[in-house]
Amino acid sequence: MAWPNVYRLDSRQLERRPAARPRPTIIIAHDAFHTPAHFEQLQQDLAAAGFRVVVPQLPSSGVAGQSATLEDDVQTLVLYGKAEIENGHNVVLVAHGYGSIPGAAAAERLNQHSLDRPRTGTVTRLILIAGVVSRVNESYYDSVEAAWAVARDGLVAIRNPSKIFYNDCSPETTATALTNMRPQSESSLWAKSTTPGWMNIPTFYVVCEADQAIAPSLQQGFVRTLQSVNGRVTVANMQAGHCPFLSRGREVAALVVRQVLENL
């Protein structure tokens, strides 16, 4: 074939090459007592790496969420997830602490939704950061020894949150994080899980070894629960407190990016 040389083209440039696979949207399900504001730096770092990142406010977190339930949180995540998968985008769901419970349930519903509609995306992966893995008919309180929680008038607050949540954060980061904290709906923490959505989705679990909110031994137990029914579980250990995206943000962002890109 001589004609490419007429136009000073290298024929090797005409070889068919596989198109780059589109990157999924990352949806973050925040922990109880937290808000999207706690994830601003992680969101920015992931966006800088080329990802669309969505961090919904879960209804159960905040004074106005006194009557909000676990189901309200699930439905919120499903709503945001549908907006992505119905436009053909796959989703990776990153969940922190309590957020793993509504996050896993939402992921299962979204994948069922995808089965019923051709050419939609799916939830391809769960990334759980100190995530709570509740079995069917178990609640957050059934799964976590939350002696640090104080309930009053349907809302739950935290004793000494700087020690429980932010023990390895700088004073400046801790001060901002405390300002962004919210009380949590008590009913959301007692609500029983109706579906273990983590059974059928590849899952990456980050164990936080200096966590004062959810003991590392509990997290390791959650990993064993995952591995007992899901053959696609990988684990990383971080020497970090409960919120490594605040104390070791760049490292968490790199972990997430690597997990996503290696599993496209």
mmCIF file of C-alpha atoms in Angstrom:
data_model
loop_
_atom_site.group_PDB
_atom_site.id
_atom_site.type_symbol
_atom_site.label_atom_id
_atom_site.label_comp_id
_atom_site.label_asym_id
_atom_site.label_seq_id
_atom_site.Cartn_x
_atom_site.Cartn_y
_atom_site.Cartn_z
ATOM 1 C CA MET A 1 0.000 0.000 0.000
ATOM 2 C CA ALA A 2 1.814 3.097 -1.271
ATOM 3 C CA TRP A 3 -0.831 5.795 -1.142
ATOM 4 C CA PRO A 4 -0.366 6.776 2.539
ATOM 5 C CA ASN A 5 3.137 7.968 1.616
ATOM 6 C CA VAL A 6 1.639 10.387 -0.901
ATOM 7 C CA TYR A 7 0.066 12.212 2.000
ATOM 8 C CA ARG A 8 3.121 11.663 4.200
ATOM 9 C CA LEU A 9 1.184 9.303 6.442
ATOM 10 C CA ASP A 10 2.685 6.370 8.259
ATOM 11 C CA SER A 11 0.499 3.347 7.457
ATOM 12 C CA ARG A 12 0.945 2.186 11.049
ATOM 13 C CA GLN A 13 -1.136 5.181 12.111
ATOM 14 C CA LEU A 14 -4.087 3.673 10.211
ATOM 15 C CA GLU A 15 -4.131 0.462 12.213
ATOM 16 C CA ARG A 16 -7.317 -0.068 14.179
ATOM 17 C CA ARG A 17 -6.730 0.607 17.845
ATOM 18 C CA PRO A 18 -9.176 -0.096 20.635
ATOM 19 C CA ALA A 19 -10.963 3.004 21.832
ATOM 20 C CA ALA A 20 -10.220 4.064 25.375
ATOM 21 C CA ARG A 21 -12.898 2.719 27.668
ATOM 22 C CA PRO A 22 -15.004 5.482 29.197
ATOM 23 C CA ARG A 23 -14.412 6.217 32.840
ATOM 24 C CA PRO A 24 -17.234 5.520 35.276
ATOM 25 C CA THR A 25 -18.885 8.139 37.425
ATOM 26 C CA ILE A 26 -17.844 7.959 41.070
ATOM 27 C CA ILE A 27 -20.689 8.375 43.562
ATOM 28 C CA ILE A 28 -19.702 8.844 47.208
ATOM 29 C CA ALA A 29 -22.036 7.797 50.046
ATOM 30 C CA HIS A 30 -20.934 9.709 53.134
ATOM 31 C CA ASP A 31 -20.937 8.374 56.681
ATOM 32 C CA ALA A 32 -23.471 9.130 59.384
ATOM 33 C CA PHE A 33 -22.853 12.499 61.066
ATOM 34 C CA HIS A 34 -21.018 13.676 57.955
ATOM 35 C CA THR A 35 -21.872 15.713 54.864
ATOM 36 C CA PRO A 36 -20.547 16.170 51.322
ATOM 37 C CA ALA A 37 -18.368 18.995 52.670
ATOM 38 C CA HIS A 38 -16.111 16.409 54.316
ATOM 39 C CA PHE A 39 -15.333 14.984 50.870
ATOM 40 C CA GLU A 40 -14.532 18.204 49.033
ATOM 41 C CA GLN A 41 -10.793 17.527 48.778
ATOM 42 C CA LEU A 42 -11.293 13.918 47.669
ATOM 43 C CA GLN A 43 -13.868 15.068 45.132
ATOM 44 C CA GLN A 44 -11.431 17.645 43.763
ATOM 45 C CA ASP A 45 -8.568 15.141 43.567
ATOM 46 C CA LEU A 46 -10.701 12.588 41.725
ATOM 47 C CA ALA A 47 -12.043 15.240 39.367
ATOM 48 C CA ALA A 48 -8.463 16.305 38.626
ATOM 49 C CA ALA A 49 -7.779 12.675 37.669
ATOM 50 C CA GLY A 50 -10.531 12.870 35.063
ATOM 51 C CA PHE A 51 -13.573 11.507 36.875
ATOM 52 C CA ARG A 52 -17.055 12.849 37.268
ATOM 53 C CA VAL A 53 -17.747 12.728 41.021
ATOM 54 C CA VAL A 54 -21.140 13.037 42.723
ATOM 55 C CA VAL A 55 -21.545 13.345 46.502
ATOM 56 C CA PRO A 56 -25.250 13.443 47.455
ATOM 57 C CA GLN A 57 -26.394 14.753 50.813
ATOM 58 C CA LEU A 58 -28.057 11.824 52.584
ATOM 59 C CA PRO A 59 -31.328 12.855 54.271
ATOM 60 C CA SER A 60 -30.558 11.123 57.576
ATOM 61 C CA SER A 61 -27.660 13.468 58.351
ATOM 62 C CA GLY A 62 -28.732 16.846 59.735
ATOM 63 C CA VAL A 63 -31.266 18.398 62.088
ATOM 64 C CA ALA A 64 -33.912 18.336 59.371
ATOM 65 C CA GLY A 65 -33.374 14.584 59.029
ATOM 66 C CA GLN A 66 -34.809 13.680 62.431
ATOM 67 C CA SER A 67 -37.470 11.503 60.823
ATOM 68 C CA ALA A 68 -35.313 10.370 57.886
ATOM 69 C CA THR A 69 -34.757 6.651 57.508
ATOM 70 C CA LEU A 70 -32.231 4.289 55.998
ATOM 71 C CA GLU A 71 -34.661 3.849 53.118
ATOM 72 C CA ASP A 72 -34.595 7.594 52.458
ATOM 73 C CA ASP A 73 -30.823 7.381 52.105
ATOM 74 C CA VAL A 74 -31.085 4.401 49.755
ATOM 75 C CA GLN A 75 -33.615 6.186 47.570
ATOM 76 C CA THR A 76 -31.426 9.286 47.380
ATOM 77 C CA LEU A 77 -28.465 7.252 46.148
ATOM 78 C CA VAL A 78 -30.673 5.393 43.674
ATOM 79 C CA LEU A 79 -31.962 8.699 42.316
ATOM 80 C CA TYR A 80 -28.464 10.024 41.680
ATOM 81 C CA GLY A 81 -27.305 6.659 40.364
ATOM 82 C CA LYS A 82 -30.143 6.385 37.857
ATOM 83 C CA ALA A 83 -29.198 9.765 36.421
ATOM 84 C CA GLU A 84 -25.817 8.244 35.556
ATOM 85 C CA ILE A 85 -26.650 4.730 34.417
ATOM 86 C CA GLU A 86 -29.628 5.801 32.300
ATOM 87 C CA ASN A 87 -27.191 7.964 30.346
ATOM 88 C CA GLY A 88 -25.002 4.931 29.751
ATOM 89 C CA HIS A 89 -22.404 5.671 32.425
ATOM 90 C CA ASN A 90 -21.099 2.965 34.705
ATOM 91 C CA VAL A 91 -20.817 3.840 38.387
ATOM 92 C CA VAL A 92 -18.251 3.069 41.069
ATOM 93 C CA LEU A 93 -19.793 3.606 44.480
ATOM 94 C CA VAL A 94 -17.426 4.753 47.222
ATOM 95 C CA ALA A 95 -18.966 4.441 50.689
ATOM 96 C CA HIS A 96 -17.705 5.475 54.106
ATOM 97 C CA GLY A 97 -18.815 3.926 57.411
ATOM 98 C CA TYR A 98 -22.613 3.903 57.697
ATOM 99 C CA GLY A 99 -22.812 4.978 54.045
ATOM 100 C CA SER A 100 -21.883 1.429 53.067
ATOM 101 C CA ILE A 101 -25.307 0.188 54.197
ATOM 102 C CA PRO A 102 -27.490 2.395 51.964
ATOM 103 C CA GLY A 103 -24.724 2.361 49.356
ATOM 104 C CA ALA A 104 -24.740 -1.417 48.919
ATOM 105 C CA ALA A 105 -28.544 -1.522 48.867
ATOM 106 C CA ALA A 106 -28.662 1.241 46.250
ATOM 107 C CA ALA A 107 -26.049 -0.529 44.122
ATOM 108 C CA GLU A 108 -28.139 -3.689 44.026
ATOM 109 C CA ARG A 109 -31.273 -1.776 43.033
ATOM 110 C CA LEU A 110 -29.406 0.118 40.345
ATOM 111 C CA ASN A 111 -28.048 -3.082 38.822
ATOM 112 C CA GLN A 112 -31.523 -4.605 38.853
ATOM 113 C CA HIS A 113 -32.750 -1.450 37.125
ATOM 114 C CA SER A 114 -30.031 -1.925 34.487
ATOM 115 C CA LEU A 115 -31.146 -5.490 33.773
ATOM 116 C CA ASP A 116 -34.562 -4.190 32.804
ATOM 117 C CA ARG A 117 -33.235 -1.546 30.400
ATOM 118 C CA PRO A 118 -30.816 -2.123 27.526
ATOM 119 C CA ARG A 119 -27.840 0.152 26.955
ATOM 120 C CA THR A 120 -27.737 1.443 30.504
ATOM 121 C CA GLY A 121 -24.718 1.450 32.764
ATOM 122 C CA THR A 122 -24.216 -0.568 35.925
ATOM 123 C CA VAL A 123 -22.544 -0.284 39.306
ATOM 124 C CA THR A 124 -19.289 -2.042 38.539
ATOM 125 C CA ARG A 125 -17.521 -1.782 41.884
ATOM 126 C CA LEU A 126 -17.932 -0.921 45.549
ATOM 127 C CA ILE A 127 -15.117 0.787 47.446
ATOM 128 C CA LEU A 128 -15.785 0.684 51.185
ATOM 129 C CA ILE A 129 -13.727 2.890 53.502
ATOM 130 C CA ALA A 130 -14.104 1.550 57.056
ATOM 131 C CA GLY A 131 -17.458 0.400 55.725
ATOM 132 C CA VAL A 132 -20.163 -1.189 57.852
ATOM 133 C CA VAL A 133 -21.226 -4.515 56.344
ATOM 134 C CA SER A 134 -24.639 -5.417 57.739
ATOM 135 C CA ARG A 135 -26.310 -8.711 56.991
ATOM 136 C CA VAL A 136 -30.038 -8.973 56.315
ATOM 137 C CA ASN A 137 -32.043 -7.962 59.406
ATOM 138 C CA GLU A 138 -29.014 -6.290 60.986
ATOM 139 C CA SER A 139 -28.779 -2.566 61.669
ATOM 140 C CA TYR A 140 -25.817 -0.226 62.029
ATOM 141 C CA TYR A 141 -26.177 -0.503 65.804
ATOM 142 C CA ASP A 142 -26.257 -4.307 65.538
ATOM 143 C CA SER A 143 -22.967 -4.189 63.646
ATOM 144 C CA VAL A 144 -21.016 -1.445 65.446
ATOM 145 C CA GLU A 145 -20.212 -1.002 69.134
ATOM 146 C CA ALA A 146 -21.109 2.684 69.195
ATOM 147 C CA ALA A 147 -20.542 3.528 72.863
ATOM 148 C CA TRP A 148 -19.577 7.025 71.697
ATOM 149 C CA ALA A 149 -23.097 7.776 70.404
ATOM 150 C CA VAL A 150 -25.586 9.838 72.436
ATOM 151 C CA ALA A 151 -29.268 9.858 71.425
ATOM 152 C CA ARG A 152 -31.806 12.539 72.266
ATOM 153 C CA ASP A 153 -35.178 13.384 70.738
ATOM 154 C CA GLY A 154 -34.647 11.161 67.717
ATOM 155 C CA LEU A 155 -31.190 12.505 66.873
ATOM 156 C CA VAL A 156 -27.768 11.081 67.675
ATOM 157 C CA ALA A 157 -24.617 13.060 68.473
ATOM 158 C CA ILE A 158 -21.049 11.989 69.242
ATOM 159 C CA ARG A 159 -19.054 12.190 72.455
ATOM 160 C CA ASN A 160 -15.627 13.678 71.738
ATOM 161 C CA PRO A 161 -15.855 13.510 67.936
ATOM 162 C CA SER A 162 -12.348 14.901 67.437
ATOM 163 C CA LYS A 163 -10.974 11.752 69.081
ATOM 164 C CA ILE A 164 -13.491 9.314 67.584
ATOM 165 C CA PHE A 165 -13.448 10.505 63.971
ATOM 166 C CA TYR A 166 -10.440 12.776 63.458
ATOM 167 C CA ASN A 167 -7.723 11.438 65.759
ATOM 168 C CA ASP A 168 -5.038 11.563 63.057
ATOM 169 C CA CYS A 169 -6.065 14.836 61.397
ATOM 170 C CA SER A 170 -4.283 18.156 61.763
ATOM 171 C CA PRO A 171 -5.842 20.702 64.150
ATOM 172 C CA GLU A 172 -6.939 22.823 61.193
ATOM 173 C CA THR A 173 -8.546 19.898 59.387
ATOM 174 C CA THR A 174 -10.229 18.750 62.589
ATOM 175 C CA ALA A 175 -11.691 22.195 63.255
ATOM 176 C CA THR A 176 -13.215 22.346 59.773
ATOM 177 C CA ALA A 177 -14.486 18.770 59.990
ATOM 178 C CA LEU A 178 -16.179 19.447 63.330
ATOM 179 C CA THR A 179 -17.905 22.492 61.852
ATOM 180 C CA ASN A 180 -19.292 20.353 59.032
ATOM 181 C CA MET A 181 -20.595 17.562 61.284
ATOM 182 C CA ARG A 182 -24.341 17.044 61.696
ATOM 183 C CA PRO A 183 -26.514 15.015 64.093
ATOM 184 C CA GLN A 184 -27.794 11.737 62.715
ATOM 185 C CA SER A 185 -31.318 10.379 62.566
ATOM 186 C CA GLU A 186 -31.592 7.714 65.262
ATOM 187 C CA SER A 187 -34.040 5.662 63.220
ATOM 188 C CA SER A 188 -31.519 5.321 60.377
ATOM 189 C CA LEU A 189 -29.050 3.652 62.736
ATOM 190 C CA TRP A 190 -31.640 1.182 64.055
ATOM 191 C CA ALA A 191 -33.113 0.324 60.640
ATOM 192 C CA LYS A 192 -32.605 -3.278 59.567
ATOM 193 C CA SER A 193 -30.835 -3.976 56.303
ATOM 194 C CA THR A 194 -33.153 -5.692 53.844
ATOM 195 C CA THR A 195 -30.591 -6.669 51.241
ATOM 196 C CA PRO A 196 -26.857 -7.434 51.301
ATOM 197 C CA GLY A 197 -26.095 -5.630 48.045
ATOM 198 C CA TRP A 198 -22.395 -6.344 48.504
ATOM 199 C CA MET A 199 -22.832 -10.053 47.728
ATOM 200 C CA ASN A 200 -22.632 -9.794 43.941
ATOM 201 C CA ILE A 201 -20.507 -6.724 43.188
ATOM 202 C CA PRO A 202 -16.686 -6.646 43.137
ATOM 203 C CA THR A 203 -15.648 -4.900 46.329
ATOM 204 C CA PHE A 204 -12.507 -3.164 47.560
ATOM 205 C CA TYR A 205 -12.347 -2.650 51.326
ATOM 206 C CA VAL A 206 -10.037 -0.171 53.069
ATOM 207 C CA VAL A 207 -9.321 -1.170 56.689
ATOM 208 C CA CYS A 208 -8.426 1.870 58.809
ATOM 209 C CA GLU A 209 -6.031 0.512 61.416
ATOM 210 C CA ALA A 210 -6.136 3.515 63.783
ATOM 211 C CA ASP A 211 -9.914 3.917 63.650
ATOM 212 C CA GLN A 212 -11.511 4.934 66.961
ATOM 213 C CA ALA A 213 -15.107 4.816 65.673
ATOM 214 C CA ILE A 214 -15.208 1.352 64.120
ATOM 215 C CA ALA A 215 -12.586 -0.921 65.643
ATOM 216 C CA PRO A 216 -10.131 -2.421 63.142
ATOM 217 C CA SER A 217 -11.086 -5.873 64.441
ATOM 218 C CA LEU A 218 -14.693 -5.152 63.466
ATOM 219 C CA GLN A 219 -13.577 -4.007 60.040
ATOM 220 C CA GLN A 220 -11.603 -7.207 59.589
ATOM 221 C CA GLY A 221 -14.748 -9.107 60.553
ATOM 222 C CA PHE A 222 -16.661 -7.210 57.870
ATOM 223 C CA VAL A 223 -14.000 -8.252 55.367
ATOM 224 C CA ARG A 224 -14.451 -11.900 56.353
ATOM 225 C CA THR A 225 -18.204 -11.537 55.926
ATOM 226 C CA LEU A 226 -17.663 -10.149 52.435
ATOM 227 C CA GLN A 227 -15.191 -12.856 51.505
ATOM 228 C CA SER A 228 -17.505 -15.614 52.728
ATOM 229 C CA VAL A 229 -20.039 -14.865 49.986
ATOM 230 C CA ASN A 230 -18.233 -12.716 47.422
ATOM 231 C CA GLY A 231 -15.244 -14.115 45.585
ATOM 232 C CA ARG A 232 -14.235 -10.708 44.224
ATOM 233 C CA VAL A 233 -13.079 -8.894 47.359
ATOM 234 C CA THR A 234 -9.735 -7.128 47.677
ATOM 235 C CA VAL A 235 -8.404 -5.374 50.767
ATOM 236 C CA ALA A 236 -5.968 -2.602 51.648
ATOM 237 C CA ASN A 237 -4.865 -1.615 55.146
ATOM 238 C CA MET A 238 -4.123 2.012 56.001
ATOM 239 C CA GLN A 239 -2.523 3.274 59.193
ATOM 240 C CA ALA A 240 -5.230 5.902 59.514
ATOM 241 C CA GLY A 241 -8.168 6.969 61.617
ATOM 242 C CA HIS A 242 -11.804 6.799 60.600
ATOM 243 C CA CYS A 243 -11.547 9.525 57.947
ATOM 244 C CA PRO A 244 -8.412 8.867 55.876
ATOM 245 C CA PHE A 245 -9.753 11.055 53.064
ATOM 246 C CA LEU A 246 -9.133 13.953 55.473
ATOM 247 C CA SER A 247 -5.849 12.864 57.062
ATOM 248 C CA ARG A 248 -4.307 11.115 54.035
ATOM 249 C CA GLY A 249 -6.389 12.466 51.206
ATOM 250 C CA ARG A 250 -3.956 12.127 48.310
ATOM 251 C CA GLU A 251 -3.263 8.519 49.252
ATOM 252 C CA VAL A 252 -6.971 7.699 49.351
ATOM 253 C CA ALA A 253 -7.505 9.395 45.991
ATOM 254 C CA ALA A 254 -4.650 7.374 44.502
ATOM 255 C CA LEU A 255 -6.133 4.147 45.894
ATOM 256 C CA VAL A 256 -9.520 4.913 44.367
ATOM 257 C CA VAL A 257 -8.059 5.900 40.994
ATOM 258 C CA ARG A 258 -5.924 2.779 40.841
ATOM 259 C CA GLN A 259 -8.838 0.522 41.746
ATOM 260 C CA VAL A 260 -11.041 2.078 39.088
ATOM 261 C CA LEU A 261 -8.494 2.157 36.268
ATOM 262 C CA GLU A 262 -7.230 -1.369 36.917
ATOM 263 C CA ASN A 263 -10.779 -2.704 36.709
ATOM 264 C CA LEU A 264 -12.212 -0.906 33.687
#
